[in-house]
Amino acid sequence: MDSAPKPLKLFIPGPTEVAPEVLAEMARSAIGHRTPACAELWASCREGLRRLFQTEQEILMLTGPASAFMEAAIRNFVSRKSLHLVCGAFSKRWYEMAVACGKEATAFEVPWGEGFRPEALDAALAMGDYEAVTLVHNETSTGVMNPLAELAEVVQGHPEVLLLVDTVSSLAGAPVAFDDMKLDFCLAGVQKALALPAGLAVAAVSERALQRAAEVADRGWFLDVLRLVTSNQKEQSPTTPSTAHLYALQFQLQRIFEEGLVARWQRHAAMSERTQAWALQQGFELFAADGFRSQTVSCIGRGDGPDFVPALQNLLQQGLLVSNGYGKLKNQTFRIGHMGEHRMSDLEDLLSRFESALQVGEKVQ
Ligand SMILES: *Cc1c(COP(=O)(O)O)cnc(C)c1O
C-alpha cells in the first residue's frame, strides 16, 4: 500500500467526491481518438447526456473547464448585444467574458444573495434589442438557485432573444429540461453534481441557436460550435479528447440513471433542507433570499451564530473540506456543497462534527 495521506472528503461546491469505481474508469488505457472504439464511446456519452439534459437536440462535448463553453456561448451566439443576469461571481464572470470578447454587454445586477424574478427579467429584456441573455441557474458563490422554468417562459415572449444557461452546479442535482423549457444553449462541467473530476465541458444546443451561430462572424476555431457539430457527425472531437473522462462519464451516466433522475433530485433537495434547518439551529442565517435557495449548495452567513472560521480549520484537520465564502464573502459566509455522491448519512456525519467543532471554538473564546 502507498503511504500517501488520506484524501480530504470534499464538502465544497465543486469539485465534489468521485466514487472509487468511477475514478477507476479513468485508469483505462488511452485509445486513439480517430478509432471506431472512440467513436462508440463518444456516441454513448452523447446519448446519455441527451437523456440527462432531456433533449432530442444536439449535444456538444469539449475537453476543458466549463468556462470554455461559457465563452463559447458569447462567441457563437452574440454578434453585438447581450444581456447578462448577474447575481454572484460566476454570473459576473459571464458578463466579463462578453466584455472581453468586445460585445456591447449589459449587466442586469441584483445584490448578492438575491435571484431573478420573471417580471424583472421581462422588463430588462424590453429595454434593449438584445440577441441573447445569459443566466446562471445555480449561482454557486451565493447559494442562489434561479427559477429556470419561469425565467425561460419570459424569454419566449421575446422571440429574437436566445436563452443561454449555465447549469454547471445544478445539472444532475436539480431539474433541467432543455426541450420542455425551450432553452437555446445549456452548458455544464462535470465536477459538480455529476461528480467526476474536472476536465470536460458538456452542453446542449438548440437548432435555432445553431442557425444563429451561422450568422455570427469570427467565432474563432477552438470554441466554434459549428465545427463541433460537424465533428459530431463522425462522433469525434476536432481536438484530442480526454478519453479518461469519456470512460468515467459513460459509467457515471449509467449510475445516475440507475438511481433515477427524480430520486437524485429529491436526494439533493432533502440534503439542502436538512442543511438549512441545521444552520438556523446554530444561530446562523441563510445567505440566499427566501425562494431562491439552492438544492445543491448552501451558503450560510454568520448571523448570531458562533465564529465558524476556526471550525472550518478543525474540520480540515479531520479530513473534511468545507468552503469558506467566495471572494468578498470570505469569513462572512461559508458554503456546504451537498451534491453529487453525498448521501444524507454523509451529511449527518459532517453536520454533527461541524457542531462539535463550533462548540470547541466557543470554549476557546
Ligand atoms: C464551477 C462553476 C463554473 C466554472 O467551472 P470551471 O469548470 O472552473 O470553468 C461556472 N459556473 C458555475 C455556476 C460554477 O459553479
Tab-separated table of C-alpha atoms and ligand atoms in Angstrom:
chain	number	residue	atom	x	y	z
A	1	MET	CA	0.000	0.000	0.000
A	2	ASP	CA	1.150	3.533	-0.591
A	3	SER	CA	1.722	5.866	2.297
A	4	ALA	CA	0.104	8.905	0.655
A	5	PRO	CA	-2.056	10.903	3.063
A	6	LYS	CA	-5.736	10.054	3.022
A	7	PRO	CA	-7.503	12.389	0.579
A	8	LEU	CA	-9.805	15.016	2.014
A	9	LYS	CA	-13.527	14.394	1.847
A	10	LEU	CA	-14.946	17.225	-0.242
A	11	PHE	CA	-17.981	19.115	1.001
A	12	ILE	CA	-17.105	22.085	-1.179
A	13	PRO	CA	-19.400	23.058	-4.067
A	14	GLY	CA	-17.054	21.564	-6.628
A	15	PRO	CA	-15.012	19.674	-7.316
A	16	THR	CA	-17.006	17.023	-5.487
A	17	GLU	CA	-16.346	13.489	-4.264
A	18	VAL	CA	-15.827	10.919	-7.028
A	19	ALA	CA	-16.923	7.329	-6.420
A	20	PRO	CA	-13.918	4.932	-6.452
A	21	GLU	CA	-15.440	2.812	-9.224
A	22	VAL	CA	-15.912	5.942	-11.376
A	23	LEU	CA	-12.333	7.004	-10.691
A	24	ALA	CA	-11.154	3.517	-11.691
A	25	GLU	CA	-12.673	4.032	-15.156
A	26	MET	CA	-10.193	6.851	-15.694
A	27	ALA	CA	-7.277	4.450	-15.369
A	28	ARG	CA	-8.237	2.577	-18.543
A	29	SER	CA	-5.692	2.610	-21.369
A	30	ALA	CA	-5.772	5.515	-23.766
A	31	ILE	CA	-7.319	4.800	-27.146
A	32	GLY	CA	-6.800	6.525	-30.488
A	33	HIS	CA	-9.249	9.356	-30.909
A	34	ARG	CA	-9.942	8.534	-34.561
A	35	THR	CA	-10.773	4.877	-33.930
A	36	PRO	CA	-14.206	3.216	-34.041
A	37	ALA	CA	-13.862	2.418	-30.315
A	38	CYS	CA	-13.555	6.106	-29.504
A	39	ALA	CA	-16.471	6.989	-31.795
A	40	GLU	CA	-18.593	4.468	-29.937
A	41	LEU	CA	-17.582	5.917	-26.576
A	42	TRP	CA	-18.259	9.467	-27.807
A	43	ALA	CA	-21.690	8.486	-29.151
A	44	SER	CA	-22.591	6.679	-25.951
A	45	CYS	CA	-21.694	9.704	-23.804
A	46	ARG	CA	-23.695	11.991	-26.081
A	47	GLU	CA	-26.691	9.660	-25.870
A	48	GLY	CA	-26.525	9.629	-22.057
A	49	LEU	CA	-26.166	13.412	-21.923
A	50	ARG	CA	-29.170	13.787	-24.220
A	51	ARG	CA	-31.168	11.911	-21.615
A	52	LEU	CA	-29.691	13.953	-18.768
A	53	PHE	CA	-30.409	17.312	-20.469
A	54	GLN	CA	-33.807	15.913	-21.558
A	55	THR	CA	-33.389	16.853	-25.183
A	56	GLU	CA	-33.576	15.435	-28.675
A	57	GLN	CA	-31.255	18.141	-29.923
A	58	GLU	CA	-27.501	18.407	-30.405
A	59	ILE	CA	-25.076	17.562	-27.594
A	60	LEU	CA	-21.574	19.060	-27.524
A	61	MET	CA	-18.528	17.984	-25.515
A	62	LEU	CA	-15.118	19.585	-25.215
A	63	THR	CA	-12.120	18.713	-23.077
A	64	GLY	CA	-11.675	21.730	-20.819
A	65	PRO	CA	-13.323	23.563	-17.946
A	66	ALA	CA	-16.986	24.607	-18.018
A	67	SER	CA	-15.818	28.179	-18.582
A	68	ALA	CA	-14.806	27.135	-22.118
A	69	PHE	CA	-18.468	26.716	-23.020
A	70	MET	CA	-19.394	29.960	-21.207
A	71	GLU	CA	-17.020	31.793	-23.530
A	72	ALA	CA	-18.227	29.706	-26.497
A	73	ALA	CA	-21.781	30.902	-25.817
A	74	ILE	CA	-20.679	34.514	-26.219
A	75	ARG	CA	-18.527	33.916	-29.280
A	76	ASN	CA	-21.138	31.849	-31.146
A	77	PHE	CA	-24.485	33.343	-30.283
A	78	VAL	CA	-23.856	37.082	-29.887
A	79	SER	CA	-22.838	39.376	-32.749
A	80	ARG	CA	-23.245	42.595	-30.858
A	81	LYS	CA	-25.644	42.997	-27.942
A	82	SER	CA	-26.188	40.734	-24.977
A	83	LEU	CA	-27.878	40.966	-21.591
A	84	HIS	CA	-26.328	39.281	-18.547
A	85	LEU	CA	-28.175	38.443	-15.346
A	86	VAL	CA	-25.579	38.978	-12.606
A	87	CYS	CA	-26.174	37.771	-9.035
A	88	GLY	CA	-22.758	36.484	-7.958
A	89	ALA	CA	-19.251	35.597	-9.073
A	90	PHE	CA	-19.988	33.140	-11.888
A	91	SER	CA	-22.757	35.169	-13.489
A	92	LYS	CA	-20.432	38.170	-13.284
A	93	ARG	CA	-17.696	36.160	-14.995
A	94	TRP	CA	-20.048	35.560	-17.945
A	95	TYR	CA	-20.677	39.308	-18.295
A	96	GLU	CA	-16.919	39.984	-18.112
A	97	MET	CA	-16.309	37.404	-20.833
A	98	ALA	CA	-18.740	39.203	-23.130
A	99	VAL	CA	-16.954	42.494	-22.491
A	100	ALA	CA	-13.588	40.792	-23.114
A	101	CYS	CA	-14.952	39.440	-26.421
A	102	GLY	CA	-15.800	43.002	-27.487
A	103	LYS	CA	-19.594	42.728	-27.227
A	104	GLU	CA	-21.925	45.528	-26.161
A	105	ALA	CA	-22.742	43.697	-22.981
A	106	THR	CA	-25.260	44.955	-20.424
A	107	ALA	CA	-25.226	43.640	-16.863
A	108	PHE	CA	-28.521	43.452	-15.001
A	109	GLU	CA	-27.269	43.090	-11.462
A	110	VAL	CA	-29.091	42.290	-8.239
A	111	PRO	CA	-27.441	42.241	-4.780
A	112	TRP	CA	-25.587	39.005	-3.935
A	113	GLY	CA	-27.981	36.636	-2.180
A	114	GLU	CA	-30.857	37.695	-4.416
A	115	GLY	CA	-32.052	35.944	-7.565
A	116	PHE	CA	-34.086	36.976	-10.594
A	117	ARG	CA	-37.856	37.275	-10.715
A	118	PRO	CA	-39.688	36.745	-14.021
A	119	GLU	CA	-41.220	40.265	-14.052
A	120	ALA	CA	-37.807	41.861	-13.599
A	121	LEU	CA	-36.357	39.877	-16.495
A	122	ASP	CA	-39.290	40.779	-18.713
A	123	ALA	CA	-38.757	44.483	-18.007
A	124	ALA	CA	-34.998	44.235	-18.606
A	125	LEU	CA	-35.466	42.465	-21.940
A	126	ALA	CA	-37.920	45.128	-23.072
A	127	MET	CA	-35.264	47.811	-22.604
A	128	GLY	CA	-32.884	46.784	-25.382
A	129	ASP	CA	-32.739	44.844	-28.640
A	130	TYR	CA	-30.690	42.005	-27.184
A	131	GLU	CA	-29.693	38.948	-29.206
A	132	ALA	CA	-29.193	36.775	-26.159
A	133	VAL	CA	-29.453	36.691	-22.392
A	134	THR	CA	-27.156	34.720	-20.066
A	135	LEU	CA	-28.493	33.116	-16.907
A	136	VAL	CA	-26.647	31.112	-14.264
A	137	HIS	CA	-29.211	28.629	-12.970
A	138	ASN	CA	-27.396	27.914	-9.724
A	139	GLU	CA	-25.065	30.703	-8.577
A	140	THR	CA	-22.520	28.648	-6.658
A	141	SER	CA	-20.908	31.656	-4.972
A	142	THR	CA	-24.080	32.728	-3.155
A	143	GLY	CA	-26.159	29.549	-2.938
A	144	VAL	CA	-28.876	31.113	-5.098
A	145	MET	CA	-30.916	28.962	-7.452
A	146	ASN	CA	-32.864	30.945	-10.035
A	147	PRO	CA	-36.326	29.804	-11.190
A	148	LEU	CA	-35.216	28.402	-14.526
A	149	ALA	CA	-38.577	27.318	-15.951
A	150	GLU	CA	-40.291	30.624	-15.098
A	151	LEU	CA	-37.446	32.729	-16.474
A	152	ALA	CA	-37.311	30.624	-19.642
A	153	GLU	CA	-41.016	31.256	-20.177
A	154	VAL	CA	-40.402	35.010	-20.036
A	155	VAL	CA	-37.671	34.761	-22.666
A	156	GLN	CA	-40.118	33.045	-25.010
A	157	GLY	CA	-42.115	36.273	-25.014
A	158	HIS	CA	-39.073	37.873	-26.690
A	159	PRO	CA	-38.682	35.710	-29.799
A	160	GLU	CA	-35.413	37.270	-31.024
A	161	VAL	CA	-33.600	36.558	-27.758
A	162	LEU	CA	-31.622	33.337	-27.265
A	163	LEU	CA	-31.539	31.926	-23.734
A	164	LEU	CA	-28.040	30.810	-22.718
A	165	VAL	CA	-27.919	28.953	-19.406
A	166	ASP	CA	-25.104	27.809	-17.106
A	167	THR	CA	-26.191	24.698	-15.182
A	168	VAL	CA	-22.672	23.838	-14.003
A	169	SER	CA	-23.675	23.262	-10.376
A	170	SER	CA	-27.277	22.161	-10.939
A	171	LEU	CA	-27.276	19.597	-13.773
A	172	ALA	CA	-27.845	16.120	-12.272
A	173	GLY	CA	-28.766	17.717	-8.922
A	174	ALA	CA	-31.891	19.692	-9.863
A	175	PRO	CA	-34.408	19.586	-12.734
A	176	VAL	CA	-33.123	20.860	-16.092
A	177	ALA	CA	-35.343	20.035	-19.075
A	178	PHE	CA	-33.764	21.505	-22.180
A	179	ASP	CA	-36.544	20.849	-24.705
A	180	ASP	CA	-39.551	21.442	-22.432
A	181	MET	CA	-38.068	24.670	-21.105
A	182	LYS	CA	-37.094	25.700	-24.658
A	183	LEU	CA	-33.528	26.593	-23.763
A	184	ASP	CA	-31.112	27.509	-26.560
A	185	PHE	CA	-27.744	26.697	-25.038
A	186	CYS	CA	-27.237	24.930	-21.751
A	187	LEU	CA	-23.732	24.199	-20.509
A	188	ALA	CA	-22.241	22.348	-17.586
A	189	GLY	CA	-18.986	20.980	-16.261
A	190	VAL	CA	-18.677	17.504	-14.769
A	191	GLN	CA	-17.028	18.241	-11.409
A	192	LYS	CA	-20.120	19.393	-9.518
A	193	ALA	CA	-23.364	17.369	-9.227
A	194	LEU	CA	-22.165	14.989	-11.978
A	195	ALA	CA	-19.350	14.011	-9.610
A	196	LEU	CA	-16.410	13.435	-11.962
A	197	PRO	CA	-13.006	15.103	-11.805
A	198	ALA	CA	-12.908	18.453	-13.640
A	199	GLY	CA	-11.847	18.496	-17.264
A	200	LEU	CA	-14.843	18.074	-19.539
A	201	ALA	CA	-17.374	20.697	-20.641
A	202	VAL	CA	-20.765	19.489	-21.874
A	203	ALA	CA	-23.692	21.329	-23.469
A	204	ALA	CA	-26.999	21.012	-25.272
A	205	VAL	CA	-27.701	23.409	-28.143
A	206	SER	CA	-30.939	24.174	-29.987
A	207	GLU	CA	-31.405	24.136	-33.743
A	208	ARG	CA	-32.282	27.820	-33.753
A	209	ALA	CA	-29.128	28.669	-31.817
A	210	LEU	CA	-27.055	26.813	-34.416
A	211	GLN	CA	-28.774	28.810	-37.158
A	212	ARG	CA	-27.912	31.984	-35.299
A	213	ALA	CA	-24.275	30.899	-34.928
A	214	ALA	CA	-24.023	30.532	-38.702
A	215	GLU	CA	-24.668	34.291	-38.970
A	216	VAL	CA	-22.109	35.294	-36.334
A	217	ALA	CA	-18.672	36.295	-37.649
A	218	ASP	CA	-15.331	35.462	-36.011
A	219	ARG	CA	-16.493	32.579	-33.884
A	220	GLY	CA	-12.870	31.511	-33.664
A	221	TRP	CA	-11.704	27.916	-34.107
A	222	PHE	CA	-11.437	26.008	-30.829
A	223	LEU	CA	-14.825	27.109	-29.487
A	224	ASP	CA	-16.727	27.180	-32.787
A	225	VAL	CA	-19.933	25.222	-32.119
A	226	LEU	CA	-20.497	24.577	-35.828
A	227	ARG	CA	-17.108	22.867	-36.030
A	228	LEU	CA	-18.060	20.747	-33.018
A	229	VAL	CA	-21.354	19.811	-34.693
A	230	THR	CA	-19.569	18.810	-37.915
A	231	SER	CA	-17.178	16.603	-35.955
A	232	ASN	CA	-20.087	15.094	-34.030
A	233	GLN	CA	-21.419	13.748	-37.332
A	234	LYS	CA	-18.420	11.396	-37.237
A	235	GLU	CA	-18.800	11.015	-33.429
A	236	GLN	CA	-15.459	12.714	-32.979
A	237	SER	CA	-13.909	15.753	-31.343
A	238	PRO	CA	-11.962	18.169	-33.593
A	239	THR	CA	-9.166	18.041	-30.989
A	240	THR	CA	-7.866	15.144	-28.888
A	241	PRO	CA	-10.395	14.483	-26.120
A	242	SER	CA	-9.620	13.157	-22.645
A	243	THR	CA	-10.761	9.566	-23.149
A	244	ALA	CA	-10.274	9.061	-19.411
A	245	HIS	CA	-13.139	11.498	-18.841
A	246	LEU	CA	-15.279	9.885	-21.517
A	247	TYR	CA	-14.943	6.448	-19.888
A	248	ALA	CA	-15.790	7.890	-16.491
A	249	LEU	CA	-18.717	9.895	-17.871
A	250	GLN	CA	-20.204	6.915	-19.696
A	251	PHE	CA	-20.036	4.892	-16.489
A	252	GLN	CA	-21.305	7.705	-14.261
A	253	LEU	CA	-24.297	8.405	-16.506
A	254	GLN	CA	-25.315	4.763	-16.121
A	255	ARG	CA	-25.082	5.077	-12.343
A	256	ILE	CA	-27.157	8.278	-12.454
A	257	PHE	CA	-29.944	6.637	-14.476
A	258	GLU	CA	-29.875	3.604	-12.171
A	259	GLU	CA	-30.601	5.908	-9.246
A	260	GLY	CA	-33.193	7.729	-11.361
A	261	LEU	CA	-33.185	11.433	-12.116
A	262	VAL	CA	-36.197	12.231	-9.948
A	263	ALA	CA	-34.781	10.278	-6.996
A	264	ARG	CA	-31.472	12.064	-7.474
A	265	TRP	CA	-33.091	15.493	-7.452
A	266	GLN	CA	-35.069	14.559	-4.346
A	267	ARG	CA	-31.913	13.382	-2.584
A	268	HIS	CA	-30.329	16.769	-3.267
A	269	ALA	CA	-33.431	18.690	-2.131
A	270	ALA	CA	-33.582	16.693	1.113
A	271	MET	CA	-29.894	17.369	1.899
A	272	SER	CA	-30.428	21.057	1.254
A	273	GLU	CA	-33.438	21.217	3.593
A	274	ARG	CA	-31.509	19.409	6.293
A	275	THR	CA	-28.525	21.755	5.957
A	276	GLN	CA	-30.698	24.856	6.097
A	277	ALA	CA	-32.526	23.648	9.228
A	278	TRP	CA	-29.192	22.808	10.879
A	279	ALA	CA	-27.741	26.231	10.042
A	280	LEU	CA	-30.701	28.040	11.606
A	281	GLN	CA	-30.445	25.863	14.734
A	282	GLN	CA	-26.839	27.018	15.171
A	283	GLY	CA	-27.949	30.659	15.036
A	284	PHE	CA	-26.569	31.176	11.538
A	285	GLU	CA	-28.548	32.757	8.727
A	286	LEU	CA	-29.149	31.626	5.176
A	287	PHE	CA	-27.409	33.947	2.750
A	288	ALA	CA	-29.705	33.281	-0.218
A	289	ALA	CA	-33.085	35.009	-0.114
A	290	ASP	CA	-36.199	33.008	0.641
A	291	GLY	CA	-37.491	31.382	-2.531
A	292	PHE	CA	-34.026	31.293	-4.146
A	293	ARG	CA	-32.239	28.707	-2.007
A	294	SER	CA	-30.151	26.211	-3.886
A	295	GLN	CA	-30.658	22.496	-3.510
A	296	THR	CA	-27.018	21.672	-4.302
A	297	VAL	CA	-25.086	24.200	-2.203
A	298	SER	CA	-25.964	26.121	0.956
A	299	CYS	CA	-24.337	29.484	1.544
A	300	ILE	CA	-24.541	30.252	5.256
A	301	GLY	CA	-23.926	33.616	6.941
A	302	ARG	CA	-22.653	34.207	10.476
A	303	GLY	CA	-25.844	35.867	11.778
A	304	ASP	CA	-25.984	35.362	15.569
A	305	GLY	CA	-24.052	32.113	15.281
A	306	PRO	CA	-20.577	31.291	16.598
A	307	ASP	CA	-17.386	32.137	14.700
A	308	PHE	CA	-17.144	29.416	12.069
A	309	VAL	CA	-13.652	30.160	10.784
A	310	PRO	CA	-11.817	28.070	13.457
A	311	ALA	CA	-14.392	25.298	12.974
A	312	LEU	CA	-13.566	25.106	9.243
A	313	GLN	CA	-9.924	24.641	10.283
A	314	ASN	CA	-10.872	21.971	12.816
A	315	LEU	CA	-12.888	20.072	10.185
A	316	LEU	CA	-9.941	20.260	7.820
A	317	GLN	CA	-7.774	18.554	10.441
A	318	GLN	CA	-10.383	15.777	10.492
A	319	GLY	CA	-10.108	15.445	6.717
A	320	LEU	CA	-13.318	17.280	5.839
A	321	LEU	CA	-13.153	20.210	3.443
A	322	VAL	CA	-15.927	22.825	3.675
A	323	SER	CA	-15.666	26.084	1.680
A	324	ASN	CA	-15.176	29.487	3.147
A	325	GLY	CA	-17.202	32.205	1.370
A	326	TYR	CA	-16.391	33.084	-2.221
A	327	GLY	CA	-14.311	36.213	-2.859
A	328	LYS	CA	-15.776	39.146	-0.998
A	329	LEU	CA	-17.968	36.802	1.089
A	330	LYS	CA	-14.933	35.141	2.710
A	331	ASN	CA	-15.177	34.857	6.529
A	332	GLN	CA	-18.709	36.300	6.325
A	333	THR	CA	-20.239	33.153	4.852
A	334	PHE	CA	-19.263	29.536	4.312
A	335	ARG	CA	-20.631	27.027	1.853
A	336	ILE	CA	-21.529	23.389	2.208
A	337	GLY	CA	-21.741	21.532	-1.080
A	338	HIS	CA	-24.300	18.730	-0.745
A	339	MET	CA	-24.179	17.371	-4.233
A	340	GLY	CA	-23.042	14.506	-6.379
A	341	GLU	CA	-22.125	11.389	-4.413
A	342	HIS	CA	-23.104	12.637	-0.936
A	343	ARG	CA	-25.898	10.779	0.808
A	344	MET	CA	-27.862	12.008	3.850
A	345	SER	CA	-25.670	9.870	6.113
A	346	ASP	CA	-22.509	11.638	4.870
A	347	LEU	CA	-24.164	14.972	5.505
A	348	GLU	CA	-25.335	13.968	9.014
A	349	ASP	CA	-21.786	12.945	9.848
A	350	LEU	CA	-20.435	16.289	8.625
A	351	LEU	CA	-23.062	18.338	10.473
A	352	SER	CA	-22.508	16.592	13.791
A	353	ARG	CA	-18.727	17.027	13.521
A	354	PHE	CA	-19.258	20.640	12.497
A	355	GLU	CA	-21.418	21.206	15.567
A	356	SER	CA	-18.728	19.777	17.851
A	357	ALA	CA	-16.091	21.900	16.133
A	358	LEU	CA	-18.188	25.020	16.720
A	359	GLN	CA	-18.531	24.149	20.432
A	360	VAL	CA	-14.777	23.712	20.789
A	361	GLY	CA	-14.346	27.142	19.211
A	362	GLU	CA	-16.855	28.673	21.663
A	363	LYS	CA	-14.945	27.319	24.706
A	364	VAL	CA	-11.665	28.775	23.447
A	365	GLN	CA	-13.180	32.258	23.069
B	1	LIG	C1	-17.788	25.937	-11.043
B	1	LIG	C2	-18.628	26.838	-11.861
B	1	LIG	C3	-18.186	27.386	-13.071
B	1	LIG	C4	-16.770	27.250	-13.569
B	1	LIG	O1	-16.428	25.958	-13.887
B	1	LIG	P1	-14.948	25.690	-14.477
B	1	LIG	O2	-15.018	24.234	-14.826
B	1	LIG	O3	-13.991	26.002	-13.384
B	1	LIG	O4	-14.765	26.573	-15.646
B	1	LIG	C5	-19.059	28.152	-13.806
B	1	LIG	N1	-20.315	28.378	-13.389
B	1	LIG	C6	-20.771	27.874	-12.225
B	1	LIG	C7	-22.165	28.177	-11.810
B	1	LIG	C8	-19.944	27.095	-11.432
B	1	LIG	O5	-20.410	26.597	-10.277
